[in-house]
XYZ file of C-alpha atoms in Angstrom:
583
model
C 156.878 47.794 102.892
C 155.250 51.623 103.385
C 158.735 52.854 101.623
C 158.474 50.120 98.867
C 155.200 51.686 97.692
C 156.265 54.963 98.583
C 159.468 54.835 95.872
C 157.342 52.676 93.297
C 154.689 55.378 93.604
C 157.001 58.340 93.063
C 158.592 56.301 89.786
C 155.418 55.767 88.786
C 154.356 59.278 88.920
C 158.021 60.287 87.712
C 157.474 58.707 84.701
C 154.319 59.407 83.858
C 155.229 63.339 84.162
C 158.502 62.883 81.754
C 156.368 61.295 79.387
C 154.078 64.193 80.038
C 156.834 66.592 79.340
C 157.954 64.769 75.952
C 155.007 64.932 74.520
C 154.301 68.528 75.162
C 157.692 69.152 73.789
C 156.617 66.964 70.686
C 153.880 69.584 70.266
C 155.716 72.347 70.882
C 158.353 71.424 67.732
C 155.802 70.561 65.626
C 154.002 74.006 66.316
C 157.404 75.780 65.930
C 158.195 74.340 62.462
C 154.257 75.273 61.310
C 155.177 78.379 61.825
C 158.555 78.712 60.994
C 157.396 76.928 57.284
C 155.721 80.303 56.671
C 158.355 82.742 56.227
C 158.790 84.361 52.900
C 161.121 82.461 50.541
C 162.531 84.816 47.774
C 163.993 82.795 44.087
C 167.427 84.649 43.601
C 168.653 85.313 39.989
C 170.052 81.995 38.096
C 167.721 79.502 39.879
C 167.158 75.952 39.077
C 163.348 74.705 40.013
C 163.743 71.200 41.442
C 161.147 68.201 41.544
C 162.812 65.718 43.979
C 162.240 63.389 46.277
C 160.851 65.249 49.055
C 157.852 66.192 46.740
C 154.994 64.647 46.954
C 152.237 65.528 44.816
C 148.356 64.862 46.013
C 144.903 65.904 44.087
C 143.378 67.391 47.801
C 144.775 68.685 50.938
C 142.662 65.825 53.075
C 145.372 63.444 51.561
C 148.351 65.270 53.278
C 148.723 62.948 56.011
C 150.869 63.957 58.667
C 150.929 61.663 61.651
C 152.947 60.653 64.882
C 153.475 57.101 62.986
C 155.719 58.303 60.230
C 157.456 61.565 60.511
C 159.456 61.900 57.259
C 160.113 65.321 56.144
C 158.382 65.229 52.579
C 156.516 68.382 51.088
C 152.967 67.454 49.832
C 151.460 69.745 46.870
C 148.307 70.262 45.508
C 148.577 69.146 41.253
C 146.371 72.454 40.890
C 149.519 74.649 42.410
C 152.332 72.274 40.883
C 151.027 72.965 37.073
C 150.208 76.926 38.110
C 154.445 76.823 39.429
C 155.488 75.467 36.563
C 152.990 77.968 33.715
C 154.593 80.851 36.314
C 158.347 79.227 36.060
C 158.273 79.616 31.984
C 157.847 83.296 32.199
C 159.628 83.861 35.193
C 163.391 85.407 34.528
C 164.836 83.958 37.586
C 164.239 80.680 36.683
C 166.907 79.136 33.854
C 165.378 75.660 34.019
C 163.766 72.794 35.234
C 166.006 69.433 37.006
C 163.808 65.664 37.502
C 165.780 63.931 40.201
C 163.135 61.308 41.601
C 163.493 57.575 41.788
C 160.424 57.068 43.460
C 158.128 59.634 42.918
C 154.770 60.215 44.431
C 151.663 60.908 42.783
C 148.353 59.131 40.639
C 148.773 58.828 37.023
C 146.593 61.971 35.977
C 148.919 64.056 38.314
C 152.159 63.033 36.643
C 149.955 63.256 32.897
C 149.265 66.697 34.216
C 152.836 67.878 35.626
C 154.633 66.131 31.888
C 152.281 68.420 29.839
C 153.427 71.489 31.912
C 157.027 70.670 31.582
C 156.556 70.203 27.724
C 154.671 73.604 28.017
C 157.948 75.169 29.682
C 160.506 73.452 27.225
C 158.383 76.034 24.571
C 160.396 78.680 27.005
C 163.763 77.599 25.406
C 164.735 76.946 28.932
C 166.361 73.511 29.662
C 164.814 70.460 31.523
C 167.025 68.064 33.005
C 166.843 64.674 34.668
C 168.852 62.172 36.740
C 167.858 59.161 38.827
C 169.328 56.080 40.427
C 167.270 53.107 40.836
C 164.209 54.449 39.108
C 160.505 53.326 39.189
C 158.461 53.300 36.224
C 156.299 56.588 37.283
C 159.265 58.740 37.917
C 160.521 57.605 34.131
C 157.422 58.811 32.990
C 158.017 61.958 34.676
C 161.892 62.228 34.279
C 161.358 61.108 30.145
C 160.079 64.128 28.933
C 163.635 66.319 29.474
C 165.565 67.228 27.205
C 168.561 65.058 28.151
C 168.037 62.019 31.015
C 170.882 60.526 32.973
C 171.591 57.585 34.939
C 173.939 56.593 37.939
C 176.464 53.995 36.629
C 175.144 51.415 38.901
C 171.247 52.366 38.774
C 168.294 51.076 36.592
C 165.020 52.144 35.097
C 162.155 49.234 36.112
C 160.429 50.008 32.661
C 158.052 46.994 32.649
C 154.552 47.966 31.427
C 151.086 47.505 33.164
C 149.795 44.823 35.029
C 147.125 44.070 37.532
C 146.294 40.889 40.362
C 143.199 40.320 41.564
C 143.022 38.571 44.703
C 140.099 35.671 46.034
C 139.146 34.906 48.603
C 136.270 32.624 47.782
C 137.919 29.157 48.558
C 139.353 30.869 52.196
C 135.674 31.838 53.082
C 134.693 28.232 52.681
C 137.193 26.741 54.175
C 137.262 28.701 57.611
C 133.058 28.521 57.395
C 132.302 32.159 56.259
C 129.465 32.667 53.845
C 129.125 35.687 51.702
C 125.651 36.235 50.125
C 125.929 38.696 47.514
C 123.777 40.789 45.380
C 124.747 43.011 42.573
C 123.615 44.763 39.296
C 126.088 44.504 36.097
C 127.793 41.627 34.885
C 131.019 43.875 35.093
C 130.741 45.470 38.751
C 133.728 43.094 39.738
C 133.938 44.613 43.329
C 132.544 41.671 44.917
C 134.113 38.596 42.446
C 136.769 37.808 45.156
C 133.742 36.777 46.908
C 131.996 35.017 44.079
C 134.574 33.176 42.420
C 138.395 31.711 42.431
C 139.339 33.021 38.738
C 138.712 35.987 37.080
C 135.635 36.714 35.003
C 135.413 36.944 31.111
C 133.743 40.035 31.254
C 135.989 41.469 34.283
C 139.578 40.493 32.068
C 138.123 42.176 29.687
C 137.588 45.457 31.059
C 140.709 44.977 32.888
C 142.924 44.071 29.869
C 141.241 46.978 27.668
C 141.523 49.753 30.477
C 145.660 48.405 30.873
C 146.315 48.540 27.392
C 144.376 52.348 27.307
C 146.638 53.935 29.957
C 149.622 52.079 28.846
C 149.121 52.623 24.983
C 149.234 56.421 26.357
C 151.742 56.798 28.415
C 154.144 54.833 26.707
C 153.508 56.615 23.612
C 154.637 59.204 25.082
C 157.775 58.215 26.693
C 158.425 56.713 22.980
C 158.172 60.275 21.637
C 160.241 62.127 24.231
C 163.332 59.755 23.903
C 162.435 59.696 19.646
C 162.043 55.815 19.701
C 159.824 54.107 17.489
C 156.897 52.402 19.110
C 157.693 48.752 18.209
C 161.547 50.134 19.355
C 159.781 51.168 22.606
C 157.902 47.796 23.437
C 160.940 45.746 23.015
C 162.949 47.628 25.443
C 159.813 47.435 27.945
C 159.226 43.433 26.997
C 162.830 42.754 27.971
C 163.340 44.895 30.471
C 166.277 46.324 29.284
C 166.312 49.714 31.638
C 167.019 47.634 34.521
C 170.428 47.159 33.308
C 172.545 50.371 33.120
C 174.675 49.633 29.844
C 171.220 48.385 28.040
C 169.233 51.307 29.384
C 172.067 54.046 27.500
C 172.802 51.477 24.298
C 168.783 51.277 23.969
C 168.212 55.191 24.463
C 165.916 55.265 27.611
C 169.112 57.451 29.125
C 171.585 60.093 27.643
C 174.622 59.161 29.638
C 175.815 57.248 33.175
C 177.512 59.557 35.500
C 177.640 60.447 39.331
C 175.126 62.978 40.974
C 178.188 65.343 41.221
C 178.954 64.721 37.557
C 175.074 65.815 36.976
C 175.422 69.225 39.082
C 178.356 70.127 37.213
C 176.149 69.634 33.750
C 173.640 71.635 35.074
C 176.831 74.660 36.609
C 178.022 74.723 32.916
C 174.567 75.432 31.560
C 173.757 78.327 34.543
C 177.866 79.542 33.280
C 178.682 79.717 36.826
C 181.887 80.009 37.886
C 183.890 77.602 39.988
C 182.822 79.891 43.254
C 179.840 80.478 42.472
C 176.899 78.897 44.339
C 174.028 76.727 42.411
C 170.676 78.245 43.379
C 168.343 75.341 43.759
C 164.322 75.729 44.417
C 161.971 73.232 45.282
C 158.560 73.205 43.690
C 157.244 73.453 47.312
C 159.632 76.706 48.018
C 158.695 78.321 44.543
C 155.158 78.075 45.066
C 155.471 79.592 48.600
C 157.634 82.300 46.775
C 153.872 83.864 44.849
C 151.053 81.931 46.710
C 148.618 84.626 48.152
C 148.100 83.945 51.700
C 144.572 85.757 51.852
C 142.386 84.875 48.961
C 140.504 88.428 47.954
C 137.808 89.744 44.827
C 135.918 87.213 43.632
C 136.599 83.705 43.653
C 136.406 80.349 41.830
C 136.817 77.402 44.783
C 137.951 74.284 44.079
C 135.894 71.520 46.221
C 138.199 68.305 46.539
C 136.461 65.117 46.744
C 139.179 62.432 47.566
C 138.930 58.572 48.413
C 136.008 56.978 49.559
C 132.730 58.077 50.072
C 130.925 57.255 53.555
C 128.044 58.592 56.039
C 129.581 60.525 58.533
C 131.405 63.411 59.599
C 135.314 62.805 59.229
C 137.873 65.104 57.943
C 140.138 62.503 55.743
C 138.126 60.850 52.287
C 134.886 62.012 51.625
C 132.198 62.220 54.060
C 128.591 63.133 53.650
C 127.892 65.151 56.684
C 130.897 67.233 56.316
C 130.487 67.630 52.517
C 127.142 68.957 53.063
C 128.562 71.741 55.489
C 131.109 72.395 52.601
C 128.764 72.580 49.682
C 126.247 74.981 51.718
C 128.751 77.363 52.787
C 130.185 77.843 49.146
C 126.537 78.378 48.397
C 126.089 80.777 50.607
C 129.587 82.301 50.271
C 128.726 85.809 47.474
C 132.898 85.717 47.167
C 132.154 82.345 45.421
C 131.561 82.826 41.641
C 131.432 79.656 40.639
C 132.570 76.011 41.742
C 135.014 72.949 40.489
C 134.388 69.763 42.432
C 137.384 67.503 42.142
C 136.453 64.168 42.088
C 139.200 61.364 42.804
C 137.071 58.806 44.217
C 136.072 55.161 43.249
C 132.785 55.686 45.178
C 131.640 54.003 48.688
C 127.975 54.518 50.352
C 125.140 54.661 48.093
C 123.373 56.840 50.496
C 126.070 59.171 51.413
C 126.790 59.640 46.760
C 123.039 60.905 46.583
C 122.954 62.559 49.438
C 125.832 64.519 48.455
C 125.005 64.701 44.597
C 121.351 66.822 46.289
C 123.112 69.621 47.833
C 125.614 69.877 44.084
C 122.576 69.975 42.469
C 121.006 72.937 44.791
C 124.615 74.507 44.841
C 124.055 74.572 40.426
C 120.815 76.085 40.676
C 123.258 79.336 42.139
C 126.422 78.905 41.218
C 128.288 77.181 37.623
C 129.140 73.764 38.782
C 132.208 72.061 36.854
C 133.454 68.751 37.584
C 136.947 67.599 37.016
C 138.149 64.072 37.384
C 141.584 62.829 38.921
C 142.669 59.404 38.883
C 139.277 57.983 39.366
C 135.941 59.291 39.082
C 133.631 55.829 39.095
C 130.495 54.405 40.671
C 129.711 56.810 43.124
C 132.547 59.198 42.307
C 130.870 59.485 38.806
C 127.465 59.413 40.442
C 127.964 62.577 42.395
C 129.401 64.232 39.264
C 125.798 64.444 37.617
C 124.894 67.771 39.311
C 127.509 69.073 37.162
C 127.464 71.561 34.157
C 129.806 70.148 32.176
C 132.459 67.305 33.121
C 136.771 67.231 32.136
C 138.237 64.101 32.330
C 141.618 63.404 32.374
C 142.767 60.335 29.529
C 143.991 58.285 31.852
C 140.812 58.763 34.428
C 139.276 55.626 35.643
C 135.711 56.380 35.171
C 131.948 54.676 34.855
C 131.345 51.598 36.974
C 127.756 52.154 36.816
C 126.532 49.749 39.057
C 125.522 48.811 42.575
C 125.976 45.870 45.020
C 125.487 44.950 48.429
C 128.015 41.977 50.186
C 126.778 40.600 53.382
C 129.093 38.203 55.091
C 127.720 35.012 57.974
C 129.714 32.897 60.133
C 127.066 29.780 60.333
C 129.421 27.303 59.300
C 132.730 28.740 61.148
C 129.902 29.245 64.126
C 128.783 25.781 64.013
C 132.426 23.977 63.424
C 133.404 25.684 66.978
C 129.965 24.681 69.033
C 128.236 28.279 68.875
C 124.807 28.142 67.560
C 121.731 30.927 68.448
C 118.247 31.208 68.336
C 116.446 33.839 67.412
C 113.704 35.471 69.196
C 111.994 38.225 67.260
C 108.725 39.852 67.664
C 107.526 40.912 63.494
C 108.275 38.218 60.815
C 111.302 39.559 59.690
C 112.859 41.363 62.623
C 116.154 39.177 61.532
C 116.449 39.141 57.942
C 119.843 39.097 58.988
C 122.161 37.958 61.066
C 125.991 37.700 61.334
C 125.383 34.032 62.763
C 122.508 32.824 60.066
C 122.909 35.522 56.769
C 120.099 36.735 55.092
C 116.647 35.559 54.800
C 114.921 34.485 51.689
C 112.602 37.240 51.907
C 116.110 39.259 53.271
C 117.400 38.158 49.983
C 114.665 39.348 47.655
C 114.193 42.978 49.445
C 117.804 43.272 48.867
C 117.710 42.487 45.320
C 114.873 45.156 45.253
C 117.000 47.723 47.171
C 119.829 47.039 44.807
C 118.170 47.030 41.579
C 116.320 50.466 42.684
C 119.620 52.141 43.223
C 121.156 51.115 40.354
C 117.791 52.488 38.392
C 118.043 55.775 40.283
C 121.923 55.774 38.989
C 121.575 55.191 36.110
C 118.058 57.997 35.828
C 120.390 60.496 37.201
C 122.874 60.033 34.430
C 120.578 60.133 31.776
C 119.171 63.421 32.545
C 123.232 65.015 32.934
C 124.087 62.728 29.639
C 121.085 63.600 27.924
C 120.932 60.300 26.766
C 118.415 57.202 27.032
C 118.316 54.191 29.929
C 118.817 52.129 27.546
C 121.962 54.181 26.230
C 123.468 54.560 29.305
C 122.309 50.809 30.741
C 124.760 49.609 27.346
C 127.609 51.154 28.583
C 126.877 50.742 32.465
C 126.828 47.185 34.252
C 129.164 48.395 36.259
C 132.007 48.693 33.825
C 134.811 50.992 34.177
C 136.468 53.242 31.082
C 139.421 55.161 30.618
C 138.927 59.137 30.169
C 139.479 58.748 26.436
C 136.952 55.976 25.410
C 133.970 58.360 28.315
C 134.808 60.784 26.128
C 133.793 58.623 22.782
C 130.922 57.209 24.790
C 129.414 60.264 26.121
C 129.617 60.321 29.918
C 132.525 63.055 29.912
C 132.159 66.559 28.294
C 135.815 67.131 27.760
C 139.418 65.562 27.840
C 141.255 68.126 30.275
C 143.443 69.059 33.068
C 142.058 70.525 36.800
C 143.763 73.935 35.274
C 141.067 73.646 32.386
C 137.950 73.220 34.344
C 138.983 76.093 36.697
C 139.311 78.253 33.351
C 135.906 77.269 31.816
C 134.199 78.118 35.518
C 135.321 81.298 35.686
C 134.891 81.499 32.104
C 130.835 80.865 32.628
C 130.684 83.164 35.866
C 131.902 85.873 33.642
C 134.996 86.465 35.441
C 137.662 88.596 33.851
C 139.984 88.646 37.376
C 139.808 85.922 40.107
C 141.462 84.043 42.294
C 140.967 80.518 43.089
C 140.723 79.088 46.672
C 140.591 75.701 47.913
C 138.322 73.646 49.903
C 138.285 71.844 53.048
C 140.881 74.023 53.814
C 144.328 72.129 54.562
C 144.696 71.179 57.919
C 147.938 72.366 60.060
C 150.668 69.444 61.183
C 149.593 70.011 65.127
C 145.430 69.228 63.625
C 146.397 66.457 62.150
C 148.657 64.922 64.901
C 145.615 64.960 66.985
C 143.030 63.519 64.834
C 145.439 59.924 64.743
C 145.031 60.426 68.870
C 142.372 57.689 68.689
C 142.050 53.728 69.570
C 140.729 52.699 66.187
C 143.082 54.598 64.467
C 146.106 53.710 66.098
C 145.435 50.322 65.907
C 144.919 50.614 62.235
C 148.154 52.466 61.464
C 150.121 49.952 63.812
C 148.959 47.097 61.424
C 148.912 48.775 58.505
C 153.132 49.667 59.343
C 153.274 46.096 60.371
C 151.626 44.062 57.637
C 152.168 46.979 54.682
C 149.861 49.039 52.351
C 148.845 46.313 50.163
C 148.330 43.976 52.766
C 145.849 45.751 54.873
C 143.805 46.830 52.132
C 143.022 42.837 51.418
C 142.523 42.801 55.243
C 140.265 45.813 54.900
C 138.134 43.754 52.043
C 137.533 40.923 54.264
C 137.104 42.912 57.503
C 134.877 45.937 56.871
C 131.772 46.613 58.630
C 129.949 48.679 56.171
C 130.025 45.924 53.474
C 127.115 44.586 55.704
C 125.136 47.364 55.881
C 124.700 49.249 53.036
C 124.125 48.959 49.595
C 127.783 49.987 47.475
C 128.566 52.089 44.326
C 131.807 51.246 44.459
C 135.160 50.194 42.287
C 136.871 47.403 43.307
C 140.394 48.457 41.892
C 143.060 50.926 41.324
C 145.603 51.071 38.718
C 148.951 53.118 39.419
C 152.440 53.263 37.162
C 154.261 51.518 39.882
């Protein structure tokens, strides 16, 4: 028996030192190709800049997410660097042109708005701009659209289909499993917590929805229309019958140029370059090019970029936006005499009340020192757009999903499901409303009305903050708040943007107010290294998360995440309850 322990012991112990071993090895490689992604890369003579499908495009470097759950090899870049590339590509002689070969590409509307205008910029170059794809999503159409000739594989498609949006309830399931929901909230529009509240969509929600749609849309497929010279009634035809997803239809009904192979496209692009049947074709990814004249070490004076992207939440986290961290970040470009003047980057569709004003302080001390410009990415509302009110002046993008002025607060109680399973509880308390709450019993009546209170305060304070950046009255800014979210274009009409613009723009106009003839601009948090981010997925919660998220999927989890999140029940929200994307 002694020996029987002995041997499981040593296997035991065996094991536990090869896994050991592996997973210092992991580290090892990923440390390796950190550093090996850092050698020089040098564009030779006759080069081709390539967007493909290793390129993923993100608005800040805490959305590069690289993590021992998925380990595909795809190059994330900052939309700042990928429009700078391209302005650098049309004057560069090295580069003849520009090939699209993405079926599935990766990045928020504004980004790809952003990345078209550039490529329209280049086209100004005389150079050429080419695409291809196989089975192609509507985003990368709207990329791959604006070249000068598009072609399809044979057997591909184009899933051309317009806009649309589902919103999910979950009203009748919190009934019927015993959950209550009390909620409180300020504007008939703030439709962040109508899942809870109803089992069909609102009047006033379908209306925002349908008009913010039929914005984005009416833009971006006016300007597909324009770069494949189709009328727009032409145009919404092809879209209403979905035409692109059949080859033939997609070339008879112009969306693409001609159907050949990949090989037949490389051989398009060899007779434009004039190469010669031994002669190699010099490709570049966007990633490689920008490596090819990115300073490493940022000197002279400076104009930072401050990303704020995804949620915003009390706490001190790397990934999204948190308060405690943000602070650190705003005080040290305030202290930083490099620092000329800031842009804050706002893709967020707000979180924590607490953590947005919090945060929207220190911007405000920071403008007291320093020009403060804002610039908006996909979505700049609730408490996105509430932290942007420290700013000097604000560019929105037309497609940025912006306003939602409004608050709420969503506290969830399992009486019923409690009761239905024999759990009950008393309470024992020692002031008269120690429990205004309770997961088991909800909120008070007196819980109830200090709620309201807390809620319609915040949304006050909101909205006060606003009208001093707006210059406008409460009542002005109360009209067009209620929590209701705008496109870019129509906060532009209404007042609570400065400018329709690009990232690029706002970067210009800061240095432009600091008085800067020569700058560079750096960007902040600085981007975490693969090996840092491997480590920061090292914990139980996270893990977890991931390992549903990978089982269940994306969209899945985020319902799960509606239904399951702890800080809906303590704390009152400026948040948006939606994204839209060009799926």
């Amino acid at each position: 028996m002694k020996s029987f322990f002995k041997n499981v012991l040593a296997n035991i112990v065996a094991i536990v030192l090869l896994c050991f071993v592996f997973f210092f090895f992991f580290i090892i490689m990923i440390a390796v190709g950190s550093i090996s992604g850092e050698k020089s890369v040098s564009v030779k003579k006759n080069s081709v800049l390539t967007i493909n499908l290793n390129t993923a495009i993100i608005d800040s470097p805490t959305e590069e997410q690289q993590s021992i759950f998925n380990m595909k090899k795809k190059s994330s870049i900052l939309i700042y660097d990928a429009v700078e590339a391209i302005h650098k590509a049309k004057e560069d002689d090295n580069i003849k042109g520009i090939s699209i070969e993405v079926d599935n590409f990766s990045a928020g509307t504004t980004q790809i708005d952003d990345l078209r205008n550039a490529i329209e910029d280049f086209k100004k170059s005389g150079k050429f701009v080419y695409a291809y794809g196989n089975s192609v999503s509507q985003a990368s159409y709207y990329l791959g659209s604006v070249a000068d000739q598009y072609y399809l594989n044979p057997s591909g498609g184009i899933e051309l289909k317009g806009l649309a949006t589902e919103v999910t309830f979950f009203k009748d399931f919190a009934e019927k499993y015993g959950i209550g929901i009390e909620v409180i909230r300020h504007g008939k529009f703030k439709s962040a917590v109508e899942p809870f509240l109803r089992n069909d969509i609102s009047p006033e929600n379908q209306e925002q929805l349908s008009t913010l749609l039929n914005d984005i849309w009416g833009n971006t497929s006016s300007k597909m229309a324009a770069s494949r010279k189709m009328k727009a009634d032409e145009f919404k035809t092809v879209v209403d019958s979905l035409y692109g997803m059949i080859p033939d239809l997609s070339l008879k009904y112009k969306l693409a140029d001609k159907l050949i192979q990949k090989t037949e496209y490389d051989q398009i692009i060899r007779a434009k370059l004039n190469l010669k049947a031994d002669d190699k074709l010099n490709r570049v990814s966007l990633h490689k090019y920008i490596d090819s004249f990115t300073d490493k070490e940022k000197s002279g004076d400076r104009v930072a970029v401050l990303y704020a992207s995804g949620s915003i939440n009390n706490g001190d986290e790397y990934n999204e936006i948190y308060s405690e961290k943000y602070i650190k970040y705003i005080k040290d470009l305030q202290e930083d005499n490099k620092v000329k003047a800031v842009v804050l980057r706002i893709n967020s569709p707000g979180g924590s009340a607490n953590a947005s004003d919090e945060i929207l302080f220190e911007l405000q001390q920071l403008k007291k020192k320093k020009p403060l410009v804002v610039s908006f990415g996909d979505y700049a509302a609730s408490g996105g757009y509430y932290i942007a009110m420290g700013a000097d002046k604000i560019y929105s993008e037309p497609n940025t999903l912006t306003g939602s002025i409004g608050v709420f607060g969503v506290m969830p109680y399992f009486k019923d499901i409690a009761n239905k399973n024999g759990v009950r509880s008393d309470i024992v308390a020692t002031n008269a409303n120690s429990a205004y709450y309770s997961s088991l019993h909800g909120l008070t009546p007196y819980g109830v009305n200090v709620m309201t209170r807390s809620v319609e305060g915040t949304y006050k304070r909101f909205v006060h903050f606003v009208t001093q950046n707006r210059k406008k009255t409460f009542e002005e800014i109360d009209n067009v708040g209620g929590g209701r979210v705008w496109s870019g274009v129509r906060a532009k009409e209404i007042g609570l943007v400065d400018e329709l613009g690009t990232l690029n723009d706002a970067v210009k106009f800061a240095a432009q107010k600091a008085n800067l003839k020569s700058y560079s601009v750096a960007s902040y948090p600085k981007k975490m290294t693969a090996f840092e981010q491997i480590f920061e997925d090292l914990n139980e919660d996270d893990i977890s998360a991931r390992v549903i998220k990978n089982k269940i999927g994306k969209a899945n989890y985020e319902i799960l995440e509606q239904l399951t999140d702890e800080k809906l029940k303590s704390e009152v929200k400026m948040e948006m309850p939606y994204k839209i994307k060009i799926n």
